[in-house]
Coordinates of C-alpha atoms in Angstrom, one line a residue:
M21 CA 13.8 -17.3 37.7
A22 CA 15.4 -17.8 34.3
D23 CA 13.4 -19.3 31.5
S24 CA 13.9 -22.7 30.0
S25 CA 16.1 -21.4 27.2
D26 CA 18.8 -20.3 29.8
P27 CA 21.8 -22.6 29.3
N28 CA 22.7 -22.5 33.0
P29 CA 19.4 -21.8 34.9
P30 CA 19.4 -21.2 38.6
T31 CA 18.1 -24.2 40.5
T32 CA 15.5 -24.2 43.2
H33 CA 15.3 -26.1 46.5
N34 CA 12.2 -26.0 48.7
S35 CA 11.0 -22.9 46.7
Q36 CA 14.3 -21.2 47.4
T37 CA 16.4 -20.1 44.4
I38 CA 19.9 -21.6 44.5
L39 CA 23.0 -20.0 42.9
D40 CA 26.3 -21.6 42.2
G41 CA 29.7 -19.9 42.4
N42 CA 29.7 -18.9 38.8
Q43 CA 26.4 -17.0 39.2
L44 CA 27.5 -15.4 42.4
I45 CA 30.7 -14.1 40.8
A46 CA 28.7 -12.7 37.9
K47 CA 26.3 -11.1 40.3
A48 CA 29.1 -9.5 42.3
L49 CA 30.8 -8.2 39.1
A50 CA 27.6 -6.7 37.8
R51 CA 26.8 -5.1 41.1
F52 CA 30.2 -3.4 41.3
G53 CA 29.5 -1.9 37.8
V54 CA 31.6 -4.2 35.6
D55 CA 30.0 -4.1 32.1
R56 CA 32.8 -5.5 29.9
M57 CA 35.0 -8.5 30.2
F58 CA 37.8 -9.9 28.0
G59 CA 39.1 -13.4 27.9
V60 CA 39.3 -17.0 26.7
V61 CA 36.8 -19.5 28.0
G62 CA 37.3 -23.2 28.8
I63 CA 37.5 -25.4 31.9
P64 CA 36.4 -24.3 34.5
V65 CA 35.2 -20.8 33.6
T66 CA 32.9 -21.2 30.6
S67 CA 29.8 -21.0 32.8
L68 CA 31.1 -17.9 34.5
A69 CA 31.4 -16.1 31.2
T70 CA 27.8 -17.2 30.3
R71 CA 26.4 -16.1 33.6
A72 CA 28.1 -12.7 33.3
V73 CA 26.7 -12.1 29.9
S74 CA 23.2 -12.9 31.2
L75 CA 23.6 -10.2 33.8
G76 CA 24.6 -7.5 31.2
V77 CA 28.4 -7.9 31.1
R78 CA 29.6 -7.9 27.5
F79 CA 32.1 -10.7 27.0
I80 CA 34.7 -10.2 24.3
A81 CA 36.2 -13.6 23.4
F82 CA 39.7 -13.7 22.2
H83 CA 42.0 -16.4 20.7
N84 CA 44.8 -15.8 23.2
E85 CA 44.8 -14.7 26.8
Q86 CA 47.8 -12.5 26.2
S87 CA 45.9 -10.3 23.8
A88 CA 42.8 -10.4 26.0
G89 CA 45.0 -9.2 28.9
Y90 CA 46.4 -6.3 26.9
A91 CA 42.9 -5.4 26.0
A92 CA 41.8 -5.4 29.7
S93 CA 44.7 -3.3 30.7
A94 CA 44.1 -0.7 28.0
Y95 CA 40.4 -0.7 28.7
G96 CA 41.2 0.3 32.3
F97 CA 43.3 3.3 31.0
L98 CA 40.7 4.4 28.5
T99 CA 37.7 4.2 30.8
G100 CA 39.2 4.8 34.3
R101 CA 37.4 1.6 35.5
P102 CA 39.2 -1.7 36.0
G103 CA 39.4 -3.8 32.9
V104 CA 38.6 -7.4 33.6
L105 CA 40.3 -10.5 32.1
L106 CA 39.0 -14.0 32.4
T107 CA 41.3 -17.0 31.9
V108 CA 41.2 -20.7 32.5
S109 CA 43.5 -22.4 35.0
G110 CA 47.2 -23.1 34.8
P111 CA 48.5 -22.1 31.4
G112 CA 45.6 -19.7 30.9
C113 CA 46.7 -17.9 34.0
V114 CA 50.3 -17.9 32.9
H115 CA 49.3 -16.5 29.5
G116 CA 47.3 -13.8 31.2
L117 CA 50.3 -12.6 33.2
A118 CA 51.4 -10.6 30.1
G119 CA 48.4 -8.3 30.4
L120 CA 48.5 -8.2 34.2
S121 CA 52.2 -7.2 34.3
N122 CA 51.5 -4.6 31.5
A123 CA 48.8 -3.1 33.7
M124 CA 51.2 -2.9 36.7
A125 CA 54.0 -1.3 34.7
N126 CA 51.7 1.3 33.1
A127 CA 49.7 1.9 36.4
W128 CA 46.4 0.9 34.8
P129 CA 43.5 -0.6 36.7
M130 CA 42.9 -4.3 35.8
V131 CA 41.6 -7.4 37.4
M132 CA 42.5 -10.9 36.2
I133 CA 40.1 -13.7 37.1
S134 CA 41.3 -17.3 36.7
G135 CA 39.7 -20.6 37.5
S136 CA 42.0 -23.1 39.3
C137 CA 42.0 -26.8 40.2
D138 CA 39.9 -28.4 42.9
Q139 CA 41.4 -27.5 46.3
K140 CA 41.3 -31.1 47.6
D141 CA 43.4 -32.2 44.6
F142 CA 46.0 -29.5 44.8
G143 CA 49.5 -31.0 45.0
R144 CA 48.4 -34.3 43.5
G145 CA 48.9 -33.3 39.8
D146 CA 45.4 -32.2 39.1
F147 CA 44.3 -30.9 35.6
Q148 CA 46.2 -27.6 34.9
E149 CA 47.4 -27.4 38.5
L150 CA 49.4 -24.4 39.5
D151 CA 50.0 -22.3 42.6
Q152 CA 48.5 -19.3 40.8
I153 CA 48.6 -17.0 43.8
A154 CA 52.4 -17.4 43.9
A155 CA 52.6 -17.1 40.1
V156 CA 50.9 -13.7 40.0
K157 CA 52.6 -12.2 43.1
P158 CA 55.3 -10.2 41.2
F159 CA 52.7 -8.8 38.8
S160 CA 49.9 -7.7 41.0
K161 CA 49.2 -5.3 43.8
F162 CA 46.6 -7.5 45.4
S163 CA 45.7 -11.2 45.0
V164 CA 43.2 -13.4 46.7
K165 CA 41.7 -16.9 46.4
A166 CA 38.1 -17.6 47.4
K167 CA 38.2 -20.8 49.4
S168 CA 34.5 -21.1 49.7
I169 CA 31.4 -19.6 47.9
K170 CA 30.7 -17.3 50.8
E171 CA 34.0 -15.5 50.3
I172 CA 33.3 -14.6 46.6
P173 CA 31.6 -11.2 47.0
D174 CA 34.2 -9.8 49.3
C175 CA 37.0 -11.1 47.1
V176 CA 35.5 -9.6 44.0
F177 CA 34.8 -6.2 45.5
Q178 CA 38.2 -5.9 47.2
A179 CA 40.1 -6.7 44.0
L180 CA 38.1 -4.3 41.9
A181 CA 38.3 -1.5 44.4
K182 CA 42.1 -2.0 45.0
A183 CA 42.8 -2.0 41.2
G184 CA 41.7 1.6 40.9
S185 CA 42.8 2.9 44.3
G186 CA 46.1 4.8 45.0
R187 CA 48.4 4.1 42.1
P188 CA 46.2 1.9 39.8
G189 CA 47.4 -1.5 38.8
G190 CA 46.7 -5.1 38.4
C191 CA 44.8 -7.3 40.9
Y192 CA 44.1 -11.1 40.8
L193 CA 41.1 -13.3 41.7
D194 CA 41.5 -17.0 42.0
F195 CA 38.4 -19.2 41.9
P196 CA 38.9 -23.0 42.4
S197 CA 36.7 -25.3 40.4
D198 CA 35.1 -26.7 43.6
V199 CA 34.1 -23.2 44.7
L200 CA 32.6 -22.5 41.3
H201 CA 30.3 -25.5 41.8
Q202 CA 29.3 -24.8 45.4
T203 CA 25.8 -23.5 45.9
I204 CA 24.1 -20.9 48.1
S205 CA 20.6 -19.5 48.4
E206 CA 19.7 -16.4 46.5
S207 CA 18.8 -14.6 49.7
D208 CA 22.1 -15.4 51.3
A209 CA 23.9 -14.4 48.1
E210 CA 22.2 -11.1 48.1
S211 CA 23.2 -10.5 51.8
L212 CA 26.8 -11.3 51.0
V213 CA 26.9 -9.0 48.0
A214 CA 25.3 -6.2 50.0
A215 CA 27.9 -6.6 52.7
A216 CA 30.7 -6.5 50.2
E217 CA 29.7 -3.0 49.3
R218 CA 31.9 -1.8 52.2
F219 CA 34.9 -2.3 50.0
R220 CA 33.8 0.2 47.4
E221 CA 35.3 3.2 49.1
L222 CA 38.7 3.8 47.5
E223 CA 41.8 4.9 49.4
K224 CA 41.7 8.5 50.2
V225 CA 43.9 10.8 48.0
V226 CA 46.3 12.6 50.2
N227 CA 45.4 16.3 50.5
V228 CA 48.3 18.4 49.4
P229 CA 49.1 21.1 52.0
S230 CA 48.6 24.7 50.9
S231 CA 52.2 25.5 51.7
Q232 CA 53.4 23.0 49.1
I233 CA 51.0 24.4 46.5
E234 CA 52.4 27.9 47.3
E235 CA 55.9 26.6 47.0
A236 CA 55.2 25.0 43.6
V237 CA 53.7 28.2 42.2
S238 CA 56.6 30.2 43.6
L239 CA 59.1 28.0 41.8
L240 CA 57.3 28.3 38.5
R241 CA 56.8 32.1 39.0
H242 CA 60.5 32.7 39.6
A243 CA 61.8 30.2 37.0
E244 CA 63.7 31.6 34.0
R245 CA 63.1 28.5 31.9
P246 CA 60.1 26.6 33.3
L247 CA 58.6 23.5 31.6
I248 CA 55.5 21.4 32.2
V249 CA 55.8 17.7 31.5
F250 CA 52.8 15.4 31.7
G251 CA 52.2 11.8 31.0
K252 CA 49.5 9.1 30.9
G253 CA 48.9 9.4 34.6
A254 CA 47.5 12.9 33.9
A255 CA 45.5 11.4 31.0
F256 CA 44.1 8.7 33.4
A257 CA 43.2 11.4 35.9
R258 CA 41.3 13.4 33.1
A259 CA 43.5 16.4 33.9
E260 CA 43.3 17.9 30.4
D261 CA 41.1 20.9 31.3
E262 CA 43.3 21.9 34.3
L263 CA 46.5 21.5 32.2
G264 CA 45.0 23.7 29.5
K265 CA 44.2 26.4 32.1
L266 CA 47.7 26.2 33.5
V267 CA 49.4 26.5 30.2
E268 CA 47.1 29.4 29.0
R269 CA 47.5 31.3 32.2
T270 CA 51.2 31.0 32.6
G271 CA 52.5 30.7 29.0
I272 CA 54.8 27.9 30.1
P273 CA 55.9 25.5 27.3
F274 CA 54.8 21.9 27.7
L275 CA 56.1 18.4 26.8
P276 CA 53.9 15.3 26.8
T277 CA 55.2 11.8 27.1
P278 CA 53.9 9.5 24.3
M279 CA 50.6 8.5 25.8
G280 CA 50.2 12.0 27.3
K281 CA 50.0 13.3 23.8
G282 CA 46.6 14.9 23.0
L283 CA 45.8 16.1 26.5
L284 CA 46.8 19.4 24.9
P285 CA 46.9 19.4 21.1
D286 CA 50.3 18.6 19.5
T287 CA 49.6 21.7 17.3
H288 CA 49.5 24.1 20.3
E289 CA 51.9 27.0 20.0
L290 CA 53.5 26.1 23.3
A291 CA 54.0 22.5 22.5
A292 CA 57.7 21.6 22.9
T293 CA 57.7 18.1 21.5
A294 CA 59.6 19.2 18.4
A295 CA 62.2 21.0 20.6
R296 CA 62.4 18.2 23.2
S297 CA 66.2 18.1 23.6
L298 CA 66.3 21.9 24.2
A299 CA 63.3 21.9 26.5
I300 CA 64.6 19.2 28.9
G301 CA 68.2 20.1 28.5
K302 CA 67.9 23.8 29.4
C303 CA 64.8 24.1 31.7
D304 CA 65.5 25.1 35.3
V305 CA 62.2 24.1 36.8
A306 CA 60.1 21.2 35.5
L307 CA 56.6 20.5 36.8
V308 CA 56.1 16.8 36.0
V309 CA 52.5 15.7 36.2
G310 CA 51.5 12.1 36.1
A311 CA 54.7 11.0 34.5
R312 CA 57.5 9.0 36.1
L313 CA 61.2 10.0 35.9
N314 CA 62.0 6.7 34.4
W315 CA 63.8 5.7 31.1
L316 CA 61.3 7.5 29.0
L317 CA 62.4 10.8 30.7
H318 CA 66.1 9.8 31.0
F319 CA 65.6 9.3 34.8
G320 CA 65.6 13.1 35.2
E321 CA 69.4 13.0 35.2
P322 CA 72.3 14.6 33.2
P323 CA 73.4 14.7 30.5
K324 CA 69.9 14.9 29.0
W325 CA 68.7 17.2 31.9
S326 CA 70.5 20.1 33.5
K327 CA 72.2 19.1 36.7
D328 CA 70.6 22.1 38.3
V329 CA 67.0 21.5 37.3
K330 CA 64.4 21.6 40.1
F331 CA 61.7 19.0 39.7
I332 CA 58.2 19.5 41.0
L333 CA 56.7 16.0 40.9
V334 CA 53.0 15.4 41.0
D335 CA 52.1 11.8 41.6
I336 CA 49.3 9.7 43.2
D337 CA 51.9 7.5 44.8
K338 CA 54.0 8.7 47.8
E339 CA 56.5 5.9 47.2
E340 CA 57.2 7.1 43.7
I341 CA 58.0 10.6 45.0
E342 CA 60.3 9.1 47.7
L343 CA 62.1 7.1 45.0
R344 CA 62.7 10.0 42.7
K345 CA 63.6 12.5 45.4
P346 CA 62.4 15.6 43.5
H347 CA 63.0 19.2 44.8
L348 CA 59.3 19.2 45.7
G349 CA 56.8 16.3 45.7
L350 CA 53.1 16.8 45.6
V351 CA 51.2 13.6 46.4
G352 CA 47.7 13.5 45.0
D353 CA 45.4 13.0 42.0
A354 CA 46.8 15.0 39.1
K355 CA 43.6 16.8 38.3
L356 CA 42.9 17.8 41.9
V357 CA 46.5 19.0 42.4
L358 CA 46.4 21.1 39.2
E359 CA 43.1 22.6 40.3
K360 CA 44.8 23.9 43.5
I361 CA 47.8 25.2 41.5
N362 CA 45.5 27.0 39.1
K363 CA 43.6 28.6 42.0
E364 CA 46.8 29.8 43.6
I365 CA 48.0 31.3 40.3
K366 CA 44.6 32.9 39.6
D367 CA 44.8 34.8 42.9
D368 CA 48.2 36.3 41.8
P369 CA 48.6 35.7 38.1
F370 CA 51.8 35.7 36.0
C371 CA 52.5 34.8 32.3
L372 CA 55.7 34.5 30.4
G373 CA 54.3 35.9 27.1
K374 CA 55.2 35.1 23.5
S375 CA 58.3 37.4 23.6
H376 CA 59.8 35.8 26.6
S377 CA 63.3 34.6 25.7
W378 CA 62.6 31.0 26.8
V379 CA 59.3 30.8 25.0
E380 CA 60.9 32.2 21.8
A381 CA 63.8 29.8 22.1
I382 CA 61.5 26.8 22.3
S383 CA 59.2 28.1 19.6
N384 CA 62.0 28.9 17.2
K385 CA 63.7 25.5 17.7
A386 CA 60.4 23.7 17.3
K387 CA 59.6 25.5 14.1
D388 CA 63.1 24.8 12.7
N389 CA 62.7 21.1 13.4
V390 CA 59.2 21.0 12.0
V391 CA 60.4 22.6 8.8
K392 CA 63.2 20.0 8.5
M393 CA 60.8 17.2 9.2
E394 CA 58.3 18.5 6.7
A395 CA 61.0 18.8 4.0
Q396 CA 61.7 15.1 4.6
L397 CA 58.0 14.2 4.5
A398 CA 57.5 16.1 1.3
K399 CA 59.7 13.7 -0.6
E400 CA 57.7 10.8 -2.0
V401 CA 60.0 7.8 -1.7
V402 CA 59.1 4.6 -3.6
P403 CA 59.8 1.8 -2.6
F404 CA 58.4 3.3 0.6
N405 CA 60.6 4.4 3.4
F406 CA 58.9 5.0 6.8
L407 CA 58.2 8.7 6.3
T408 CA 56.3 8.7 3.0
P409 CA 53.5 6.4 4.1
M410 CA 53.4 7.9 7.6
K411 CA 52.7 11.4 6.2
I412 CA 49.9 10.0 4.0
I413 CA 48.4 8.3 7.1
R414 CA 48.8 11.5 9.1
D415 CA 46.9 13.5 6.5
A416 CA 44.2 10.9 6.2
I417 CA 43.6 10.9 10.0
S418 CA 43.6 14.7 10.1
G419 CA 41.0 14.8 7.4
L420 CA 38.6 12.9 9.7
G421 CA 38.3 15.7 12.1
S422 CA 36.6 15.1 15.5
P423 CA 36.1 12.8 17.2
A424 CA 39.6 11.8 16.3
P425 CA 40.4 8.2 15.9
I426 CA 42.2 6.3 18.6
L427 CA 45.7 5.5 17.4
V428 CA 47.4 2.3 18.3
S429 CA 51.1 2.0 17.5
E430 CA 53.8 -0.6 18.1
G431 CA 57.0 -1.7 16.5
A432 CA 60.6 -0.3 16.7
N433 CA 60.9 2.0 13.7
T434 CA 57.1 2.2 13.0
M435 CA 56.3 3.4 16.5
D436 CA 59.3 5.8 16.8
V437 CA 58.7 7.5 13.5
G438 CA 55.0 7.6 14.2
R439 CA 55.6 9.5 17.5
G440 CA 57.3 12.3 15.5
V441 CA 54.9 12.4 12.6
L442 CA 51.4 11.5 13.7
V443 CA 49.5 14.2 15.4
Q444 CA 47.3 13.8 18.5
T445 CA 44.7 16.5 19.2
E446 CA 42.4 14.8 21.7
P447 CA 43.0 13.1 25.1
R448 CA 43.6 9.4 25.4
T449 CA 43.8 8.8 21.6
R450 CA 47.2 7.2 21.6
L451 CA 48.1 3.8 22.8
D452 CA 51.6 2.4 22.3
A453 CA 54.3 0.1 23.8
G454 CA 54.2 2.2 27.0
T455 CA 56.4 2.1 30.1
W456 CA 57.3 -1.5 29.7
G457 CA 58.1 -1.2 25.9
T458 CA 55.6 -4.1 25.4
M459 CA 55.4 -5.5 21.9
G460 CA 52.4 -7.5 20.9
V461 CA 49.8 -5.1 22.4
G462 CA 48.4 -4.0 19.0
L463 CA 45.3 -6.0 18.3
G464 CA 44.3 -6.2 22.0
Y465 CA 44.6 -2.4 22.4
C466 CA 42.6 -2.0 19.2
I467 CA 39.7 -4.1 20.5
A468 CA 39.8 -2.4 23.9
A469 CA 39.6 1.0 22.2
A470 CA 36.7 -0.1 20.0
V471 CA 34.8 -1.4 23.0
A472 CA 35.6 1.7 25.2
S473 CA 34.9 4.3 22.5
P474 CA 32.4 2.9 20.0
D475 CA 31.9 6.3 18.4
R476 CA 35.6 6.5 17.3
L477 CA 37.4 4.8 14.5
V478 CA 40.5 2.9 15.7
V479 CA 43.6 3.0 13.5
A480 CA 46.6 0.8 14.3
V481 CA 50.0 1.6 12.7
E482 CA 52.2 -1.4 13.4
G483 CA 55.4 -3.0 12.3
D484 CA 55.1 -6.5 10.8
S485 CA 56.9 -7.9 13.8
G486 CA 54.5 -6.3 16.3
F487 CA 51.5 -7.3 14.2
G488 CA 52.7 -10.9 14.2
F489 CA 52.3 -11.3 18.0
S490 CA 48.5 -11.0 17.8
A491 CA 47.6 -11.2 14.1
M492 CA 45.1 -14.0 14.7
E493 CA 42.9 -11.5 16.6
V494 CA 41.9 -10.1 13.2
E495 CA 39.2 -12.8 13.3
T496 CA 38.0 -11.2 16.6
L497 CA 37.8 -7.9 14.8
V498 CA 35.6 -9.4 12.1
R499 CA 33.5 -11.5 14.4
Y500 CA 32.4 -8.4 16.4
Q501 CA 32.6 -6.0 13.4
F502 CA 34.8 -3.5 15.3
P503 CA 35.6 -0.4 13.3
V504 CA 39.4 -1.0 13.3
V505 CA 41.8 -0.4 10.4
V506 CA 45.2 -2.1 10.9
I507 CA 48.1 -0.7 8.9
V508 CA 51.0 -3.0 8.7
F509 CA 54.4 -1.6 7.8
N510 CA 55.8 -4.7 6.1
N511 CA 59.6 -4.5 5.8
G512 CA 60.2 -8.2 6.0
G513 CA 61.3 -8.7 9.6
V514 CA 62.3 -7.4 13.0
Y515 CA 63.8 -4.0 12.1
G516 CA 63.9 -5.1 8.4
G517 CA 65.8 -7.5 6.2
D518 CA 69.0 -9.3 6.8
R519 CA 71.4 -6.8 8.4
R520 CA 74.2 -9.1 9.3
S521 CA 77.8 -8.3 8.3
P522 CA 79.6 -10.9 6.2
D523 CA 81.6 -12.2 9.1
E524 CA 78.4 -12.9 11.0
I525 CA 77.1 -15.2 8.3
S526 CA 78.9 -18.4 9.2
G527 CA 78.5 -21.7 11.0
P528 CA 76.4 -24.8 10.1
Y529 CA 73.2 -22.9 9.8
K530 CA 74.5 -19.9 7.8
D531 CA 72.0 -20.6 5.1
D532 CA 69.0 -20.2 7.4
P533 CA 67.2 -16.9 7.3
A534 CA 68.6 -14.2 9.6
P535 CA 67.2 -14.1 13.1
T536 CA 65.5 -10.8 12.2
S537 CA 64.0 -11.9 8.8
F538 CA 60.5 -12.9 7.9
V539 CA 59.1 -14.1 4.5
P540 CA 59.6 -11.1 2.2
S541 CA 56.5 -9.2 1.1
A542 CA 54.2 -11.5 3.2
G543 CA 50.5 -11.2 2.4
Y544 CA 49.3 -10.0 5.8
H545 CA 46.2 -8.5 4.1
T546 CA 45.0 -11.9 3.2
L547 CA 44.7 -13.0 6.8
I548 CA 41.7 -10.8 7.5
E549 CA 40.1 -11.8 4.1
A550 CA 40.0 -15.4 5.3
F551 CA 37.4 -14.3 7.9
G552 CA 35.5 -11.9 5.7
G553 CA 37.3 -8.7 6.4
K554 CA 38.8 -6.3 3.9
G555 CA 42.5 -6.5 2.9
Y556 CA 44.6 -4.1 0.9
L557 CA 48.0 -4.5 -0.6
V558 CA 49.7 -1.2 -1.3
G559 CA 53.1 -0.1 -2.5
T560 CA 52.6 3.4 -3.9
P561 CA 51.2 6.7 -2.5
E562 CA 48.1 6.5 -4.7
E563 CA 47.3 2.9 -3.6
L564 CA 47.7 3.9 0.1
K565 CA 45.6 7.0 -0.2
S566 CA 42.8 5.0 -1.9
A567 CA 43.0 2.2 0.8
L568 CA 42.8 4.7 3.6
S569 CA 39.9 6.6 2.1
E570 CA 37.9 3.5 1.5
S571 CA 38.6 1.8 4.8
F572 CA 38.1 4.9 6.9
S573 CA 34.8 5.6 5.3
A574 CA 33.6 2.0 5.6
R575 CA 34.5 1.8 9.4
K576 CA 34.8 -2.0 9.0
P577 CA 37.6 -4.4 10.0
A578 CA 40.5 -4.0 7.5
V579 CA 44.2 -4.7 7.2
I580 CA 46.3 -2.5 4.9
N581 CA 49.6 -4.2 4.0
V582 CA 52.1 -1.5 3.2
I583 CA 55.3 -2.8 1.6
I584 CA 58.3 -1.0 2.9
D585 CA 61.9 -1.1 1.7
P586 CA 63.5 -3.8 4.0
Y587 CA 66.5 -1.6 4.6
A588 CA 64.7 1.6 5.4
G589 CA 64.7 1.3 9.2
A590 CA 67.3 1.1 11.9
E591 CA 68.0 -1.7 14.4
S592 CA 65.9 -1.1 17.5
G593 CA 64.4 2.1 16.1
R594 CA 65.8 4.9 18.2
L595 CA 66.9 2.7 21.1
Q596 CA 70.1 1.2 19.6
H597 CA 71.9 2.0 22.8
K598 CA 69.6 -0.4 24.7
N599 CA 70.4 -3.4 22.5

C-alpha cells in the first residue's frame, strides 16, 4: 500500500485494497511494458498521469497536444514500441489527432489515450463533450471505449498490440470520466490484467513462399540495371544489417528515401542518392524494401521511372502490394524477407562489380553531382543563402563522430536543401516531414529523440515557419534539460520575404504584410533564454561555427537563430508543382 505522501493513494475496504480506473489503466500500461508517455494533463486525466508515473512510466508534459502527439508517433518509430499520447477530453482529443494521423500516414505504432465526458451525460452538453470514437475513426486502425472499469485491461492491451501488429499505425483508447472513478479490488484488477495478456501476441507475419524468394533473386541476378530502394519501413524493421549484406554481396546500387537514410551510410560507394534521377529513370529491376510507391517515389510511374521497370515490392501489408500491383510482391517483415533473399543468394552468389557498366554510370553521375554541389558549398555567401550555413552544420555534425546525432528537419527550403547536404551514416538518425509532409513536427520529434536515445545529441535544422508551429516547446526542452540544439533558418517568413508581383499587391489590405511574411530578423533565440536555455544570434560563418561548437559541447537546450537572406529560397522548396 502506498505511503501517506502519495497524492492519490489506493483506498482500502474491509482489508481489501481498492483501485480506481486511473490506477488500473496505469497498471495495465506498465504491465504491457509502456515506460514513456507524452501528453498534456487536465480534466479528467491528471490522476492517470500521476498514477502512471508512480508505476515507473516517465511522463513528458508538453504545452500542446499536437506536439506531444508528434513526439509519441516518432517515439514509436525510433523504439519499435508504441508511443503513447495522453490528452484531455474534447478539444484535447481533437488536438491530439495531428499526432495520431501522422502515425497512421507514416505507419508508426502509437496509441492515443483520451479522457471523455460522463457516459450518463453524453448528448446533454456535458463539459468538453465529443463523440471521440467517431472523431478518431479516419485516423486510427483500432479504437475502443471502456464502458466500465472491468473493460480497461482488455482495451489497453488490444490497442497497444494492434498498434504494432501488421502495418504499424495509430490506435485510440477512450476512458469516460465515470469509468476513471469506478473502483475495483486489487485482486480482481490483477486477474483482469493477467487475462488481458492474451492480446499480447501480434498478428503473424505472412511467411513468404520459397518460390517467390527464388523469383526475386532471379530477377535481380538477370537484371542489367538493378536498384535497391529502401525506406523508413526498413528502418523500423531494423533491416540495416541484412541490407548491408545484400548490397555488399551483389554490388547493386541503392537509393534510400529520406528517413531510410543512414541504414547504409550516405558515403557508401554504391549510394545512388546523388544520381537519383539516373538511378530511378534507367533501372530495369527495382527491389523496393519498406517504402511505398507514393508521391515520394513518383508513384513508380513514368516519366520519372522507365515504363518497363519491374518492381519487387517488400511490404508488411498485403493491401499495399495489391494497391501498387508490382511485378512481384513479397508480404512480410523487411528484415525477415531480406534474410531469406540473402540466404538464396549465398547459395548461388553473383556480384555486379565496380567495372559493371551500370555501377560505373551511377558512380560517375554521383561523383559529378557531388563535385558540382561541393563547388556551390565552397562559396561562403553572406548574407547567408541556404547552402553556406548548411555546409557548416554538416561539417560540425560530422566532427562529432559516433554515436551520430539524431537530425530533425522541417521546412520547405531548409528541409529540401538539408536532404542533399546533410549526411546520415547511422540508422534512424533522420526525422523529417515524412509521408504526410507534416509541418510543425520539429520540437515534438526532438523531444521524442532525446527520450528514446539519451546517449545521442539531437540537432534540429528548421525553417522559421516550421519552428513557429511548436516553438513554445523550447520551455519543455529546458524543463527536462534535453540535449537538443535547435537551428532556425530565419528568412523572415514562409519560403522567405514578400514574393508578390506588383499586380498582386492591391485591394483594401495591400499595406498588410504578405501572407508569407513574418517579422524580419525575429529574435527566436531569445525565446529559449526566457526559460534559462542558451540562445545564439548568428549571421556569419565564424559566428555559426562558434555557436555550434559551444552548443554541441554543452549538450544543453539551445536555439541558434541563423539569419538568412529573405530571398534566398524558392516557393515550396522543390515542390513548386504541388502548389
